[in-house]
């Protein structure tokens, strides 16, 4: 299947256009949910595998996205930003705040 150049765009370009048009009513919920602040932050999120297109995890900022797939851009299911398990540091801090892990010897 052959797509025209206009029918495909890179993921970073697609996300950047969503960022620029985030003032419109259609993209306001998406941009607030995704918390994009700049193209460089979007690039980092893509590189760290927090973004998926459909079911496919994306880690290349120049990933080509079809125009009809733009609505399927979302956070990864395993990402802490998408409702997954918290990261290593957050789990460590939660464990410390809850009273430790029981590894310490009891003091008398």
mmCIF file with all atom_site columns, C-alpha atoms in Angstrom:
data_model
loop_
_atom_site.group_PDB
_atom_site.id
_atom_site.type_symbol
_atom_site.label_atom_id
_atom_site.label_alt_id
_atom_site.label_comp_id
_atom_site.label_asym_id
_atom_site.label_entity_id
_atom_site.label_seq_id
_atom_site.pdbx_PDB_ins_code
_atom_site.Cartn_x
_atom_site.Cartn_y
_atom_site.Cartn_z
_atom_site.occupancy
_atom_site.B_iso_or_equiv
_atom_site.pdbx_formal_charge
_atom_site.auth_seq_id
_atom_site.auth_comp_id
_atom_site.auth_asym_id
_atom_site.auth_atom_id
_atom_site.pdbx_PDB_model_num
ATOM 1   C CA . UNK A 1 1   ? 0.000   0.000  0.000  1.00 0.00 ? 1   UNK A CA 1
ATOM 2   C CA . UNK A 1 2   ? 1.471   3.362  -0.993 1.00 0.00 ? 2   UNK A CA 1
ATOM 3   C CA . UNK A 1 3   ? 0.819   6.489  1.047  1.00 0.00 ? 3   UNK A CA 1
ATOM 4   C CA . UNK A 1 4   ? 1.399   10.005 -0.112 1.00 0.00 ? 4   UNK A CA 1
ATOM 5   C CA . UNK A 1 5   ? 3.865   12.211 1.736  1.00 0.00 ? 5   UNK A CA 1
ATOM 6   C CA . UNK A 1 6   ? 1.009   14.195 3.271  1.00 0.00 ? 6   UNK A CA 1
ATOM 7   C CA . UNK A 1 7   ? -0.683  11.049 4.552  1.00 0.00 ? 7   UNK A CA 1
ATOM 8   C CA . UNK A 1 8   ? 2.290   10.242 6.798  1.00 0.00 ? 8   UNK A CA 1
ATOM 9   C CA . UNK A 1 9   ? 4.105   12.397 9.276  1.00 0.00 ? 9   UNK A CA 1
ATOM 10  C CA . UNK A 1 10  ? 6.651   11.756 11.994 1.00 0.00 ? 10  UNK A CA 1
ATOM 11  C CA . UNK A 1 11  ? 5.439   11.237 15.530 1.00 0.00 ? 11  UNK A CA 1
ATOM 12  C CA . UNK A 1 12  ? 7.322   14.259 16.879 1.00 0.00 ? 12  UNK A CA 1
ATOM 13  C CA . UNK A 1 13  ? 5.792   16.478 14.180 1.00 0.00 ? 13  UNK A CA 1
ATOM 14  C CA . UNK A 1 14  ? 2.360   15.109 14.971 1.00 0.00 ? 14  UNK A CA 1
ATOM 15  C CA . UNK A 1 15  ? 2.779   15.696 18.719 1.00 0.00 ? 15  UNK A CA 1
ATOM 16  C CA . UNK A 1 16  ? 4.228   19.148 18.101 1.00 0.00 ? 16  UNK A CA 1
ATOM 17  C CA . UNK A 1 17  ? 1.216   20.100 15.989 1.00 0.00 ? 17  UNK A CA 1
ATOM 18  C CA . UNK A 1 18  ? -1.045  18.876 18.793 1.00 0.00 ? 18  UNK A CA 1
ATOM 19  C CA . UNK A 1 19  ? 0.949   21.027 21.213 1.00 0.00 ? 19  UNK A CA 1
ATOM 20  C CA . UNK A 1 20  ? 0.557   24.116 19.021 1.00 0.00 ? 20  UNK A CA 1
ATOM 21  C CA . UNK A 1 21  ? -3.174  23.544 18.585 1.00 0.00 ? 21  UNK A CA 1
ATOM 22  C CA . UNK A 1 22  ? -3.774  22.623 22.210 1.00 0.00 ? 22  UNK A CA 1
ATOM 23  C CA . UNK A 1 23  ? -5.834  25.792 22.615 1.00 0.00 ? 23  UNK A CA 1
ATOM 24  C CA . UNK A 1 24  ? -8.546  24.363 20.391 1.00 0.00 ? 24  UNK A CA 1
ATOM 25  C CA . UNK A 1 25  ? -11.391 22.602 22.163 1.00 0.00 ? 25  UNK A CA 1
ATOM 26  C CA . UNK A 1 26  ? -10.774 19.312 20.386 1.00 0.00 ? 26  UNK A CA 1
ATOM 27  C CA . UNK A 1 27  ? -7.202  18.866 21.656 1.00 0.00 ? 27  UNK A CA 1
ATOM 28  C CA . UNK A 1 28  ? -7.513  20.483 25.090 1.00 0.00 ? 28  UNK A CA 1
ATOM 29  C CA . UNK A 1 29  ? -8.343  17.228 26.941 1.00 0.00 ? 29  UNK A CA 1
ATOM 30  C CA . UNK A 1 30  ? -5.585  15.342 25.108 1.00 0.00 ? 30  UNK A CA 1
ATOM 31  C CA . UNK A 1 31  ? -2.886  17.921 25.809 1.00 0.00 ? 31  UNK A CA 1
ATOM 32  C CA . UNK A 1 32  ? -3.872  18.250 29.466 1.00 0.00 ? 32  UNK A CA 1
ATOM 33  C CA . UNK A 1 33  ? -3.890  14.470 29.863 1.00 0.00 ? 33  UNK A CA 1
ATOM 34  C CA . UNK A 1 34  ? -0.510  14.071 28.169 1.00 0.00 ? 34  UNK A CA 1
ATOM 35  C CA . UNK A 1 35  ? 1.095   17.075 29.954 1.00 0.00 ? 35  UNK A CA 1
ATOM 36  C CA . UNK A 1 36  ? 3.265   18.176 27.035 1.00 0.00 ? 36  UNK A CA 1
ATOM 37  C CA . UNK A 1 37  ? 5.232   21.339 27.598 1.00 0.00 ? 37  UNK A CA 1
ATOM 38  C CA . UNK A 1 38  ? 7.773   21.398 24.787 1.00 0.00 ? 38  UNK A CA 1
ATOM 39  C CA . UNK A 1 39  ? 8.949   19.328 21.825 1.00 0.00 ? 39  UNK A CA 1
ATOM 40  C CA . UNK A 1 40  ? 12.085  18.331 23.738 1.00 0.00 ? 40  UNK A CA 1
ATOM 41  C CA . UNK A 1 41  ? 9.987   16.858 26.556 1.00 0.00 ? 41  UNK A CA 1
ATOM 42  C CA . UNK A 1 42  ? 7.912   14.996 23.968 1.00 0.00 ? 42  UNK A CA 1
ATOM 43  C CA . UNK A 1 43  ? 11.124  13.646 22.444 1.00 0.00 ? 43  UNK A CA 1
ATOM 44  C CA . UNK A 1 44  ? 12.327  12.398 25.844 1.00 0.00 ? 44  UNK A CA 1
ATOM 45  C CA . UNK A 1 45  ? 8.987   10.711 26.580 1.00 0.00 ? 45  UNK A CA 1
ATOM 46  C CA . UNK A 1 46  ? 9.103   8.963  23.210 1.00 0.00 ? 46  UNK A CA 1
ATOM 47  C CA . UNK A 1 47  ? 12.714  7.876  23.697 1.00 0.00 ? 47  UNK A CA 1
ATOM 48  C CA . UNK A 1 48  ? 11.930  6.478  27.172 1.00 0.00 ? 48  UNK A CA 1
ATOM 49  C CA . UNK A 1 49  ? 9.050   4.389  25.745 1.00 0.00 ? 49  UNK A CA 1
ATOM 50  C CA . UNK A 1 50  ? 6.196   6.230  27.461 1.00 0.00 ? 50  UNK A CA 1
ATOM 51  C CA . UNK A 1 51  ? 4.272   6.766  24.196 1.00 0.00 ? 51  UNK A CA 1
ATOM 52  C CA . UNK A 1 52  ? 2.375   4.232  22.110 1.00 0.00 ? 52  UNK A CA 1
ATOM 53  C CA . UNK A 1 53  ? 0.520   4.477  18.809 1.00 0.00 ? 53  UNK A CA 1
ATOM 54  C CA . UNK A 1 54  ? -2.337  2.017  18.944 1.00 0.00 ? 54  UNK A CA 1
ATOM 55  C CA . UNK A 1 55  ? -0.824  -1.050 20.602 1.00 0.00 ? 55  UNK A CA 1
ATOM 56  C CA . UNK A 1 56  ? 2.732   -0.430 19.408 1.00 0.00 ? 56  UNK A CA 1
ATOM 57  C CA . UNK A 1 57  ? 5.295   1.083  21.786 1.00 0.00 ? 57  UNK A CA 1
ATOM 58  C CA . UNK A 1 58  ? 7.353   3.792  20.124 1.00 0.00 ? 58  UNK A CA 1
ATOM 59  C CA . UNK A 1 59  ? 10.916  4.756  21.030 1.00 0.00 ? 59  UNK A CA 1
ATOM 60  C CA . UNK A 1 60  ? 11.992  6.552  17.845 1.00 0.00 ? 60  UNK A CA 1
ATOM 61  C CA . UNK A 1 61  ? 10.973  10.253 17.624 1.00 0.00 ? 61  UNK A CA 1
ATOM 62  C CA . UNK A 1 62  ? 10.941  10.079 13.820 1.00 0.00 ? 62  UNK A CA 1
ATOM 63  C CA . UNK A 1 63  ? 8.401   7.214  13.820 1.00 0.00 ? 63  UNK A CA 1
ATOM 64  C CA . UNK A 1 64  ? 6.049   7.728  10.878 1.00 0.00 ? 64  UNK A CA 1
ATOM 65  C CA . UNK A 1 65  ? 2.379   8.038  11.852 1.00 0.00 ? 65  UNK A CA 1
ATOM 66  C CA . UNK A 1 66  ? -0.516  7.939  9.408  1.00 0.00 ? 66  UNK A CA 1
ATOM 67  C CA . UNK A 1 67  ? -2.980  10.804 9.742  1.00 0.00 ? 67  UNK A CA 1
ATOM 68  C CA . UNK A 1 68  ? -5.810  8.467  10.718 1.00 0.00 ? 68  UNK A CA 1
ATOM 69  C CA . UNK A 1 69  ? -3.608  7.011  13.509 1.00 0.00 ? 69  UNK A CA 1
ATOM 70  C CA . UNK A 1 70  ? -3.067  10.374 15.232 1.00 0.00 ? 70  UNK A CA 1
ATOM 71  C CA . UNK A 1 71  ? -6.088  9.801  17.453 1.00 0.00 ? 71  UNK A CA 1
ATOM 72  C CA . UNK A 1 72  ? -4.509  6.570  18.760 1.00 0.00 ? 72  UNK A CA 1
ATOM 73  C CA . UNK A 1 73  ? -1.431  8.270  20.271 1.00 0.00 ? 73  UNK A CA 1
ATOM 74  C CA . UNK A 1 74  ? -1.482  7.668  24.015 1.00 0.00 ? 74  UNK A CA 1
ATOM 75  C CA . UNK A 1 75  ? 0.708   6.769  26.977 1.00 0.00 ? 75  UNK A CA 1
ATOM 76  C CA . UNK A 1 76  ? 2.002   3.222  27.267 1.00 0.00 ? 76  UNK A CA 1
ATOM 77  C CA . UNK A 1 77  ? 0.025   0.935  29.560 1.00 0.00 ? 77  UNK A CA 1
ATOM 78  C CA . UNK A 1 78  ? 3.159   0.059  31.541 1.00 0.00 ? 78  UNK A CA 1
ATOM 79  C CA . UNK A 1 79  ? 4.242   3.692  31.893 1.00 0.00 ? 79  UNK A CA 1
ATOM 80  C CA . UNK A 1 80  ? 3.661   5.420  35.257 1.00 0.00 ? 80  UNK A CA 1
ATOM 81  C CA . UNK A 1 81  ? 2.182   8.283  33.234 1.00 0.00 ? 81  UNK A CA 1
ATOM 82  C CA . UNK A 1 82  ? -0.372  5.917  31.705 1.00 0.00 ? 82  UNK A CA 1
ATOM 83  C CA . UNK A 1 83  ? -1.512  4.225  34.905 1.00 0.00 ? 83  UNK A CA 1
ATOM 84  C CA . UNK A 1 84  ? 1.253   1.623  35.201 1.00 0.00 ? 84  UNK A CA 1
ATOM 85  C CA . UNK A 1 85  ? 3.378   0.711  38.189 1.00 0.00 ? 85  UNK A CA 1
ATOM 86  C CA . UNK A 1 86  ? 5.313   3.621  39.764 1.00 0.00 ? 86  UNK A CA 1
ATOM 87  C CA . UNK A 1 87  ? 8.987   3.961  38.912 1.00 0.00 ? 87  UNK A CA 1
ATOM 88  C CA . UNK A 1 88  ? 11.934  2.688  40.921 1.00 0.00 ? 88  UNK A CA 1
ATOM 89  C CA . UNK A 1 89  ? 12.566  5.905  42.878 1.00 0.00 ? 89  UNK A CA 1
ATOM 90  C CA . UNK A 1 90  ? 8.897   6.452  43.731 1.00 0.00 ? 90  UNK A CA 1
ATOM 91  C CA . UNK A 1 91  ? 8.570   2.861  44.992 1.00 0.00 ? 91  UNK A CA 1
ATOM 92  C CA . UNK A 1 92  ? 11.713  3.350  47.098 1.00 0.00 ? 92  UNK A CA 1
ATOM 93  C CA . UNK A 1 93  ? 10.382  6.595  48.607 1.00 0.00 ? 93  UNK A CA 1
ATOM 94  C CA . UNK A 1 94  ? 6.970   5.044  49.310 1.00 0.00 ? 94  UNK A CA 1
ATOM 95  C CA . UNK A 1 95  ? 8.629   2.133  51.076 1.00 0.00 ? 95  UNK A CA 1
ATOM 96  C CA . UNK A 1 96  ? 10.730  4.551  53.154 1.00 0.00 ? 96  UNK A CA 1
ATOM 97  C CA . UNK A 1 97  ? 7.674   6.652  54.058 1.00 0.00 ? 97  UNK A CA 1
ATOM 98  C CA . UNK A 1 98  ? 5.600   3.646  55.098 1.00 0.00 ? 98  UNK A CA 1
ATOM 99  C CA . UNK A 1 99  ? 8.066   2.641  57.789 1.00 0.00 ? 99  UNK A CA 1
ATOM 100 C CA . UNK A 1 100 ? 10.773  0.678  56.056 1.00 0.00 ? 100 UNK A CA 1
ATOM 101 C CA . UNK A 1 101 ? 11.003  -2.840 54.804 1.00 0.00 ? 101 UNK A CA 1
ATOM 102 C CA . UNK A 1 102 ? 11.740  -4.847 57.964 1.00 0.00 ? 102 UNK A CA 1
ATOM 103 C CA . UNK A 1 103 ? 15.393  -5.411 57.020 1.00 0.00 ? 103 UNK A CA 1
ATOM 104 C CA . UNK A 1 104 ? 16.635  -3.295 59.916 1.00 0.00 ? 104 UNK A CA 1
ATOM 105 C CA . UNK A 1 105 ? 17.377  -4.848 63.295 1.00 0.00 ? 105 UNK A CA 1
ATOM 106 C CA . UNK A 1 106 ? 15.095  -3.751 66.103 1.00 0.00 ? 106 UNK A CA 1
ATOM 107 C CA . UNK A 1 107 ? 16.637  -1.446 68.681 1.00 0.00 ? 107 UNK A CA 1
ATOM 108 C CA . UNK A 1 108 ? 15.893  -2.032 72.359 1.00 0.00 ? 108 UNK A CA 1
#
